[in-house]
Short mmCIF file of C-alpha atoms and ligand atoms in Angstrom, two decimals:
data_model
loop_
_atom_site.label_atom_id
_atom_site.label_comp_id
_atom_site.label_asym_id
_atom_site.label_seq_id
_atom_site.Cartn_x
_atom_site.Cartn_y
_atom_site.Cartn_z
CA MET J 17 93.68 113.68 102.41
CA LYS J 18 93.39 113.27 106.20
CA LEU J 19 95.00 110.66 108.40
CA LEU J 20 94.87 109.84 111.34
CA VAL J 21 96.86 106.88 112.77
CA ILE J 22 96.94 105.45 116.23
CA GLY J 23 99.57 104.28 118.32
CA SER J 24 103.02 106.06 120.36
CA GLY J 25 106.20 104.15 119.25
CA GLY J 26 108.92 104.36 117.06
CA ARG J 27 107.32 102.43 115.17
CA GLU J 28 104.47 104.78 114.83
CA HIS J 29 106.84 107.56 114.16
CA ALA J 30 108.34 106.21 111.65
CA LEU J 31 104.72 105.29 109.70
CA VAL J 32 104.21 109.08 110.78
CA TRP J 33 107.24 110.28 109.38
CA LYS J 34 106.98 108.24 105.87
CA LEU J 35 103.25 109.62 105.66
CA ALA J 36 104.10 112.57 105.65
CA GLN J 37 106.92 113.00 103.17
CA SER J 38 103.65 111.89 100.96
CA PRO J 39 101.83 114.69 98.47
CA HIS J 40 98.17 113.45 98.93
CA VAL J 41 98.34 114.54 102.95
CA THR J 42 97.03 117.82 104.15
CA GLN J 43 96.62 116.48 107.51
CA LEU J 44 97.54 113.87 109.81
CA TRP J 45 96.97 112.96 114.02
CA CYS J 46 98.35 110.59 115.71
CA ALA J 47 96.68 109.23 118.64
CA PRO J 48 98.90 109.52 121.45
CA GLY J 49 101.71 109.66 119.65
CA ASN J 50 104.83 111.10 121.14
CA ALA J 51 107.26 114.10 121.61
CA GLY J 52 109.11 113.40 118.03
CA ILE J 53 105.57 112.69 116.81
CA GLY J 54 104.07 116.23 117.31
CA LEU J 55 107.46 117.32 115.84
CA GLU J 56 106.70 116.37 112.32
CA ARG J 57 105.48 118.61 109.50
CA LEU J 58 103.67 117.35 106.26
CA ALA J 59 105.89 118.26 102.96
CA ARG J 60 102.70 119.48 101.29
CA ASN J 61 101.99 121.80 103.34
CA GLY J 62 104.19 122.27 105.80
CA ALA J 63 100.96 121.89 108.81
CA ARG J 64 102.42 120.24 112.09
CA VAL J 65 101.41 116.94 113.00
CA GLU J 66 99.05 117.15 116.08
CA CYS J 67 99.57 114.70 118.57
CA VAL J 68 95.94 113.54 120.16
CA ASN J 69 95.29 112.37 124.17
CA LEU J 70 93.57 109.17 122.94
CA GLY J 71 94.97 105.47 124.20
CA ALA J 72 94.92 103.27 120.87
CA GLU J 73 92.73 101.32 122.86
CA ASP J 74 90.18 103.49 123.21
CA LEU J 75 87.75 102.39 120.64
CA PRO J 76 85.08 104.30 120.47
CA LYS J 77 87.26 107.87 121.27
CA LEU J 78 88.46 106.73 118.79
CA LEU J 79 85.95 106.49 115.99
CA ALA J 80 84.38 109.78 117.13
CA PHE J 81 87.42 111.86 116.94
CA ALA J 82 88.15 110.24 112.70
CA GLN J 83 84.07 110.99 112.03
CA GLU J 84 84.19 114.48 114.28
CA LYS J 85 87.47 115.15 111.76
CA LYS J 86 86.22 113.64 108.64
CA ALA J 87 89.57 111.41 109.12
CA GLU J 88 89.74 109.81 105.08
CA LEU J 89 92.45 106.88 106.25
CA THR J 90 93.13 105.47 109.84
CA VAL J 91 95.96 103.38 110.19
CA VAL J 92 96.32 101.16 113.03
CA GLY J 93 100.18 100.75 114.03
CA PRO J 94 100.11 98.25 117.35
CA ASP J 95 98.65 94.90 117.64
CA ASN J 96 96.03 95.20 120.63
CA PRO J 97 93.51 97.63 119.03
CA LEU J 98 92.91 95.09 116.49
CA PRO J 99 91.74 92.11 118.07
CA LEU J 100 89.56 95.01 119.49
CA GLY J 101 88.35 94.84 116.45
CA ILE J 102 88.87 98.30 115.66
CA VAL J 103 89.30 98.15 111.72
CA ASP J 104 85.85 96.60 111.47
CA LEU J 105 83.99 99.11 114.01
CA PHE J 106 85.64 101.81 111.75
CA GLN J 107 84.23 99.86 108.59
CA LYS J 108 80.92 99.42 110.49
CA HIS J 109 80.72 102.90 110.39
CA GLU J 110 81.76 103.69 106.78
CA LEU J 111 85.63 104.92 107.63
CA ARG J 112 88.69 104.06 105.69
CA ILE J 113 90.84 101.80 108.33
CA TRP J 114 94.41 100.11 107.33
CA GLY J 115 94.86 96.86 109.33
CA PRO J 116 93.46 93.41 109.84
CA ASN J 117 89.63 93.24 110.96
CA GLN J 118 89.50 90.89 113.87
CA GLN J 119 89.14 87.45 112.65
CA ALA J 120 92.25 87.84 110.68
CA ALA J 121 94.01 90.11 113.74
CA GLN J 122 93.81 86.00 115.29
CA PHE J 123 97.04 84.93 113.95
CA GLU J 124 98.98 87.29 116.17
CA ALA J 125 95.98 87.13 118.90
CA SER J 126 95.95 83.48 119.59
CA LYS J 127 98.70 81.29 119.09
CA VAL J 128 96.89 78.40 119.58
CA PHE J 129 94.76 79.87 116.30
CA ALA J 130 97.57 80.17 114.20
CA HIS J 131 99.35 77.09 115.39
CA ARG J 132 96.38 75.07 113.49
CA PHE J 133 95.97 77.08 110.37
CA MET J 134 99.87 76.22 109.83
CA ALA J 135 99.47 72.75 110.05
CA LYS J 136 95.87 72.11 108.19
CA TYR J 137 97.95 74.64 105.25
CA GLY J 138 101.27 73.36 104.99
CA ILE J 139 102.87 75.87 106.36
CA PRO J 140 106.67 74.97 107.73
CA THR J 141 106.88 75.70 111.25
CA ALA J 142 108.14 73.23 114.36
CA ARG J 143 106.80 70.42 116.10
CA ALA J 144 104.21 71.01 117.97
CA GLY J 145 100.47 70.54 120.13
CA THR J 146 98.17 72.71 121.59
CA PHE J 147 97.02 72.33 124.80
CA SER J 148 93.99 73.19 127.50
CA ASN J 149 94.92 70.97 130.28
CA PRO J 150 98.39 71.16 132.08
CA LYS J 151 98.87 67.01 131.78
CA PRO J 152 98.90 66.50 128.27
CA ALA J 153 100.66 69.15 127.76
CA LYS J 154 103.44 68.05 130.68
CA ALA J 155 103.50 64.60 128.72
CA PHE J 156 104.01 66.45 125.24
CA ALA J 157 106.80 68.40 126.78
CA ALA J 158 108.00 65.49 128.02
CA SER J 159 108.42 63.88 124.58
CA LEU J 160 110.66 66.95 123.09
CA GLY J 161 112.89 66.13 126.04
CA GLY J 162 111.88 69.00 127.57
CA ARG J 163 114.06 71.36 124.73
CA CYS J 164 111.20 73.28 124.06
CA VAL J 165 109.11 76.67 123.79
CA VAL J 166 105.74 76.76 125.69
CA LYS J 167 103.60 79.71 124.82
CA ALA J 168 100.53 81.41 126.30
CA ASP J 169 97.99 81.45 123.61
CA GLY J 170 96.94 84.81 123.95
CA LEU J 171 98.39 88.05 123.87
CA ALA J 172 100.43 88.77 126.74
CA LEU J 173 102.59 92.14 126.36
CA GLY J 174 105.64 90.02 124.73
CA LYS J 175 106.24 87.80 127.48
CA GLY J 176 103.93 85.03 127.32
CA VAL J 177 106.85 83.08 125.48
CA LEU J 178 109.18 80.87 128.04
CA ILE J 179 111.88 78.96 126.50
CA CYS J 180 113.08 75.60 128.54
CA ALA J 181 115.91 73.88 129.00
CA ASN J 182 114.58 70.41 130.34
CA GLN J 183 111.88 68.72 131.75
CA VAL J 184 111.75 70.56 135.32
CA GLU J 185 111.82 73.89 133.56
CA ALA J 186 108.72 72.76 130.64
CA LYS J 187 106.95 71.67 134.05
CA ARG J 188 107.28 74.63 135.54
CA ALA J 189 106.33 76.65 132.57
CA VAL J 190 103.21 75.14 131.63
CA ASP J 191 102.83 75.21 135.96
CA GLU J 192 103.46 78.88 135.25
CA ILE J 193 100.73 79.79 132.82
CA MET J 194 98.35 77.27 132.79
CA VAL J 195 97.79 76.86 137.02
CA SER J 196 99.44 79.75 138.13
CA GLN J 197 97.91 82.13 135.06
CA ALA J 198 100.59 84.58 135.21
CA PHE J 199 99.93 86.19 132.31
CA GLY J 200 95.65 85.58 133.01
CA ALA J 201 93.21 84.64 130.54
CA ALA J 202 96.15 84.61 127.99
CA GLY J 203 97.63 81.26 129.43
CA ALA J 204 93.85 79.54 129.36
CA ARG J 205 95.41 77.67 126.87
CA VAL J 206 99.76 77.14 125.48
CA VAL J 207 101.05 76.13 122.56
CA ILE J 208 104.06 74.11 122.93
CA GLN J 209 106.97 73.94 119.92
CA GLU J 210 110.44 72.24 119.46
CA PHE J 211 112.58 74.43 120.37
CA LEU J 212 114.93 75.53 116.91
CA GLU J 213 118.18 76.66 116.78
CA GLY J 214 119.58 79.12 113.20
CA PRO J 215 119.43 82.63 112.70
CA GLU J 216 116.28 84.41 113.14
CA VAL J 217 114.52 86.63 110.37
CA SER J 218 111.53 89.21 110.23
CA LEU J 219 109.93 88.85 106.88
CA HIS J 220 106.75 91.10 105.61
CA ALA J 221 104.04 91.00 103.24
CA LEU J 222 101.43 93.76 102.66
CA CYS J 223 98.75 91.95 101.65
CA ASP J 224 95.20 92.98 100.39
CA GLY J 225 93.27 90.18 100.57
CA LYS J 226 94.19 88.74 97.32
CA THR J 227 98.16 89.35 97.52
CA ALA J 228 100.99 89.49 99.20
CA LYS J 229 103.74 91.85 98.85
CA LEU J 230 107.00 90.26 100.45
CA PHE J 231 109.28 93.25 102.11
CA PRO J 232 113.19 92.29 102.22
CA THR J 233 114.33 90.70 104.77
CA ALA J 234 114.97 92.30 108.46
CA GLN J 235 116.34 91.27 111.99
CA ASP J 236 115.67 92.45 115.31
CA HIS J 237 117.47 91.86 118.10
CA LYS J 238 115.31 90.93 120.59
CA ARG J 239 117.37 90.23 124.15
CA ALA J 240 118.37 93.22 126.46
CA LEU J 241 122.31 92.79 126.39
CA ASP J 242 125.04 92.68 123.64
CA GLY J 243 125.87 88.50 122.12
CA ASP J 244 122.12 88.05 122.38
CA LEU J 245 122.38 87.77 126.52
CA GLY J 246 119.30 88.89 129.07
CA LEU J 247 116.03 88.90 129.33
CA ASN J 248 114.19 89.11 126.43
CA THR J 249 112.67 92.54 124.89
CA GLY J 250 110.41 94.21 122.85
CA GLY J 251 113.45 95.07 120.35
CA MET J 252 116.74 96.84 120.75
CA GLY J 253 117.66 97.17 117.14
CA ALA J 254 117.03 96.03 113.28
CA TYR J 255 118.84 95.96 110.10
CA SER J 256 117.91 95.43 106.74
CA PRO J 257 118.48 93.98 103.93
CA THR J 258 120.38 90.03 106.36
CA PRO J 259 122.77 88.35 104.42
CA PHE J 260 120.95 85.21 105.63
CA LEU J 261 118.80 84.61 102.35
CA THR J 262 119.55 85.05 98.69
CA GLU J 263 117.20 86.96 96.51
CA THR J 264 116.06 83.30 95.44
CA GLN J 265 116.01 81.74 99.09
CA LEU J 266 114.07 84.57 99.94
CA ALA J 267 111.70 84.03 96.91
CA GLU J 268 111.20 80.34 98.15
CA THR J 269 111.07 80.94 101.63
CA ALA J 270 108.18 83.24 101.16
CA SER J 271 105.95 81.26 98.65
CA LYS J 272 106.48 78.38 101.20
CA ILE J 273 104.95 80.15 103.29
CA LEU J 274 102.75 83.09 102.00
CA GLU J 275 101.03 81.34 99.46
CA PRO J 276 99.48 78.32 101.61
CA PHE J 277 99.04 81.70 103.74
CA MET J 278 96.72 83.23 101.03
CA ARG J 279 95.04 80.05 99.94
CA GLY J 280 94.23 79.20 103.59
CA CYS J 281 93.09 82.30 104.45
CA VAL J 282 90.74 82.52 101.14
CA ALA J 283 89.23 78.97 101.91
CA GLU J 284 88.29 79.99 105.44
CA GLY J 285 87.26 83.51 104.49
CA ILE J 286 89.39 85.34 106.30
CA ASP J 287 89.83 88.70 104.39
CA TYR J 288 93.49 89.23 105.47
CA ARG J 289 94.37 93.24 104.62
CA GLY J 290 97.19 94.77 106.17
CA ILE J 291 100.95 93.61 107.04
CA LEU J 292 101.73 90.12 107.71
CA TYR J 293 105.32 89.74 109.60
CA PRO J 294 106.00 86.00 110.28
CA GLY J 295 109.58 85.67 112.59
CA VAL J 296 111.34 82.79 110.61
CA MET J 297 114.15 80.56 111.89
CA LEU J 298 116.65 79.96 109.09
CA THR J 299 116.68 75.90 110.04
CA PRO J 300 118.94 73.37 109.00
CA ASP J 301 115.38 71.85 108.08
CA GLY J 302 114.53 74.62 106.00
CA PRO J 303 112.19 78.16 107.30
CA LYS J 304 110.12 77.29 110.19
CA VAL J 305 107.54 79.85 110.89
CA LEU J 306 107.83 80.74 115.02
CA GLU J 307 104.83 82.54 115.09
CA PHE J 308 102.96 85.46 113.13
CA ASN J 309 102.36 88.98 113.72
CA ALA J 310 99.56 90.75 112.08
CA ARG J 311 101.07 93.96 112.64
CA PHE J 312 104.64 96.00 111.42
CA GLY J 313 107.12 94.93 114.10
CA ASP J 314 109.05 97.82 116.11
CA PRO J 315 112.10 98.09 115.40
CA GLU J 316 112.12 96.60 111.90
CA THR J 317 109.20 98.82 110.59
CA GLN J 318 112.14 102.49 111.77
CA VAL J 319 114.71 100.58 109.39
CA TYR J 320 111.94 99.07 106.66
CA LEU J 321 110.57 102.69 105.75
CA THR J 322 113.99 104.61 105.81
CA ARG J 323 114.39 102.40 102.67
CA LEU J 324 110.93 102.67 101.14
CA GLU J 325 111.10 104.83 97.98
CA ASN J 326 106.82 104.10 97.13
CA ASP J 327 104.42 106.80 98.61
CA LEU J 328 103.90 104.78 102.25
CA VAL J 329 100.01 105.81 101.49
CA GLU J 330 99.40 104.58 98.17
CA LEU J 331 100.88 101.73 99.02
CA LEU J 332 98.29 101.20 102.36
CA ASP J 333 95.43 102.60 100.15
CA ALA J 334 95.96 100.02 97.78
CA SER J 335 96.19 97.33 100.37
CA VAL J 336 92.68 98.41 101.84
CA SER J 337 91.22 98.75 98.30
CA GLY J 338 92.65 95.13 97.28
CA ALA J 339 94.38 96.85 94.27
CA LEU J 340 98.50 95.22 95.40
CA ALA J 341 98.87 93.17 92.53
CA SER J 342 99.53 96.07 90.33
CA VAL J 343 102.48 97.39 92.76
CA GLU J 344 105.34 97.37 92.94
CA LEU J 345 107.55 97.89 96.12
CA LYS J 346 110.65 100.05 95.53
CA TRP J 347 113.68 99.77 97.60
CA ARG J 348 116.46 101.87 98.10
CA PRO J 349 119.86 99.77 97.49
CA LEU J 350 121.33 100.98 100.83
CA ALA J 351 121.80 98.76 104.45
CA SER J 352 119.55 100.55 107.40
CA VAL J 353 120.37 100.11 110.51
CA CYS J 354 118.32 100.86 113.77
CA VAL J 355 119.88 100.94 117.35
CA VAL J 356 117.37 101.44 120.26
CA MET J 357 118.27 103.34 123.05
CA ALA J 358 116.66 102.52 125.73
CA SER J 359 115.91 103.68 130.18
CA GLY J 360 118.46 102.09 132.25
CA GLY J 361 116.49 99.03 133.88
CA TYR J 362 114.43 97.89 130.76
CA PRO J 363 113.09 95.65 130.17
CA GLY J 364 112.53 95.09 134.04
CA GLN J 365 111.86 98.71 136.72
CA TYR J 366 112.60 101.97 135.67
CA VAL J 367 112.27 105.94 135.53
CA LYS J 368 110.83 108.04 133.67
CA GLY J 369 111.45 111.54 132.80
CA ASN J 370 114.93 111.83 132.48
CA ALA J 371 115.93 115.11 130.69
CA ILE J 372 117.50 114.17 126.39
CA THR J 373 119.86 115.90 124.96
CA GLY J 374 121.91 116.32 121.62
CA LEU J 375 118.45 114.87 119.36
CA ALA J 376 119.45 118.18 116.83
CA ALA J 377 122.93 117.27 116.82
CA ALA J 378 122.08 113.40 115.55
CA ASN J 379 119.18 114.25 113.36
CA ALA J 380 121.70 117.03 111.72
CA LEU J 381 123.83 113.86 110.72
CA PRO J 382 123.65 112.91 107.17
CA ASN J 383 121.06 109.88 106.24
CA VAL J 384 119.99 110.06 110.22
CA SER J 385 116.52 109.60 111.63
CA VAL J 386 116.25 109.96 115.32
CA PHE J 387 112.85 108.02 116.08
CA HIS J 388 110.92 108.68 119.56
CA ALA J 389 109.71 105.89 120.94
CA GLY J 390 109.14 106.81 125.10
CA THR J 391 108.96 110.15 124.82
CA ALA J 392 107.40 113.27 126.16
CA ARG J 393 107.57 116.96 126.24
CA VAL J 394 107.59 119.06 129.32
CA GLY J 395 108.05 122.52 128.21
CA GLU J 396 110.72 122.33 126.16
CA HIS J 397 112.58 119.51 126.99
CA VAL J 398 112.33 116.57 125.27
CA VAL J 399 112.07 113.11 128.45
CA THR J 400 111.79 109.73 128.75
CA ASN J 401 108.82 108.47 129.26
CA GLY J 402 109.26 104.85 128.45
CA GLY J 403 111.50 101.69 128.29
CA ARG J 404 111.72 101.44 125.04
CA VAL J 405 113.33 105.62 124.34
CA LEU J 406 114.70 107.14 121.13
CA GLY J 407 115.31 104.35 117.58
CA VAL J 408 118.24 105.97 116.48
CA THR J 409 118.01 104.98 112.08
CA ALA J 410 120.66 105.48 109.86
CA LEU J 411 121.07 104.57 105.74
CA GLY J 412 124.88 103.58 104.09
CA PRO J 413 125.93 102.39 101.33
CA ASP J 414 126.54 98.98 102.90
CA LEU J 415 125.56 97.31 106.37
CA LYS J 416 128.49 98.82 107.99
CA ALA J 417 128.59 101.91 106.57
CA ALA J 418 124.91 102.46 108.43
CA GLN J 419 125.89 101.01 111.27
CA ALA J 420 128.83 103.63 112.11
CA ALA J 421 126.99 106.13 111.19
CA ALA J 422 123.89 104.80 113.70
CA TYR J 423 125.93 104.43 116.10
CA ASP J 424 127.79 107.58 115.12
CA ALA J 425 124.66 108.96 116.09
CA VAL J 426 123.87 107.58 119.82
CA GLU J 427 127.27 108.70 120.81
CA LYS J 428 125.38 112.29 120.37
CA ILE J 429 122.57 111.83 122.25
CA HIS J 430 122.42 111.29 126.04
CA PHE J 431 120.35 110.94 129.26
CA GLU J 432 120.92 109.99 132.96
CA GLY J 433 120.44 105.81 132.19
CA ALA J 434 121.02 105.55 128.93
CA GLN J 435 121.19 101.74 127.89
CA PHE J 436 121.83 100.79 124.61
CA ARG J 437 123.38 97.70 122.32
CA ARG J 438 126.58 97.83 120.91
CA ASP J 439 126.04 95.20 118.70
CA ILE J 440 123.18 96.13 116.34
CA ALA J 441 124.01 94.21 113.30
CA ALA J 442 126.96 92.55 114.11
CA LYS J 443 125.84 89.49 113.17
CA GLY J 444 124.56 90.43 109.78
CA LEU J 445 128.52 91.74 109.00
CA THR J 446 129.78 87.88 109.91
CA ILE J 447 128.65 86.85 107.03
CA SER J 448 129.43 88.27 103.16
CA ARG J 449 127.33 88.00 99.92
P1 AMP G 502 107.27 84.33 119.75
O1 AMP G 502 106.48 85.69 120.73
O2 AMP G 502 106.94 83.53 120.01
O3 AMP G 502 107.84 84.91 118.22
O4 AMP G 502 108.73 84.10 120.64
C1 AMP G 502 109.32 85.42 120.76
C2 AMP G 502 110.85 84.97 120.88
O5 AMP G 502 111.39 83.82 121.21
C3 AMP G 502 111.30 84.06 119.24
O6 AMP G 502 112.14 85.53 118.37
C4 AMP G 502 112.37 82.99 119.22
O7 AMP G 502 113.38 84.30 119.27
C5 AMP G 502 111.56 82.54 120.53
N1 AMP G 502 111.12 81.02 120.29
C6 AMP G 502 110.03 80.94 119.53
N2 AMP G 502 109.66 79.99 119.23
C7 AMP G 502 111.09 79.21 119.67
C8 AMP G 502 111.45 78.43 119.17
N3 AMP G 502 110.39 77.43 118.72
N4 AMP G 502 112.44 77.76 119.49
C9 AMP G 502 113.10 78.61 119.91
N5 AMP G 502 113.23 79.73 119.53
C10 AMP G 502 111.75 80.10 119.69
N1 LIG G 503 110.11 93.28 116.38
C1 LIG G 503 109.14 92.65 117.29
C2 LIG G 503 108.01 92.87 117.53
O1 LIG G 503 107.85 93.62 116.93
O2 LIG G 503 107.28 91.90 117.76
#
């Protein structure tokens, strides 16, 4: 089977790495890919994965490429192409593509849409209101005592969520999003949620329009610095499984979220095929959904796919064709930890082009996979080319062993200004089950 993967981050490297292991794959392109993706080889025939210099949002060129190469399945990694309608476009031209269509992608692309859906179908979430005018928005924030989260409706590069401790901050947040339009049109409407506390976990379920197959839990680390301090980032590390839910609690949590979700999709005529990734807060009053994402998490994908035993091509194919009911997901009974190495200054300003050394030594360690995110090739060298640079991922018999193995690998890698958290998976180690 000939595959095209769209995207260029650590998530996409993990997807390509796993897809390349499938005996079904004879050729694999990644648009635009990165230096690490371009080094992967297919298990079936040893062929190199080819990076193609096309942007993930350049729909006409991606379509033309898939048509020219006769790609038999296109896999969409990042969120941006989904609400642009890449799935609908490919389907219109009779090309097989994995991911939610434009209508289904609204769960991530519009927080107002997601909130209304959750309210209508009884999915547990934060107490919230949706607003298109600043005045009632501020009044609602005041009714929550100012302790709230103000969210721009649309996609805002992960930055449109402002956490407020009091009424002054809440008013400022509403003004910033709705009046100053700090996130442009994405802030024409807002969702304001009560502030929730508790451990936050990532859930993932693979969906085929009718059936949702749940993954184990993972936890991301969104803040830049140890101890969850510093600015919000795309994610500085992840681990799976987490100790916060027993198998039974996970099944209960999933049924409270996924059952009404699928029921609501059927009622609304939404054909949800792809990954559904709810961000969930485990509050003292039970699990509550903070947001829905319509794609794999980054860096959750790196820890999930290193644990997944199934052939990923078969899973994605079943998701596209509505055949997931008969599929059983199988996970290695191991823990996986991913430590993100970022450029100095990230998520603020940073320089690109610093040479990276030690990649081969790190990759040679047992049970270690170094996934590239922001990297590029310059001659013989791999250099930094983004905020998040690498996702150093290791498996171990338990969380502690996986964490130690991941940090041993991190120690071998060097580039100027490298910044990483030293406490990835630490929260998971404070609770033992
Ligand atoms: P979102 O993009 O909506 O998931 O928000 C980004 C991050 O903000 C989440 O991962 C949480 O850490 C935090 N957050 C979002 N909503 C809430 C909430 N209602 N209460 C507390 N923290 C929140
Ligand atoms: N792990 C955070 C995200 O993918 O949005």
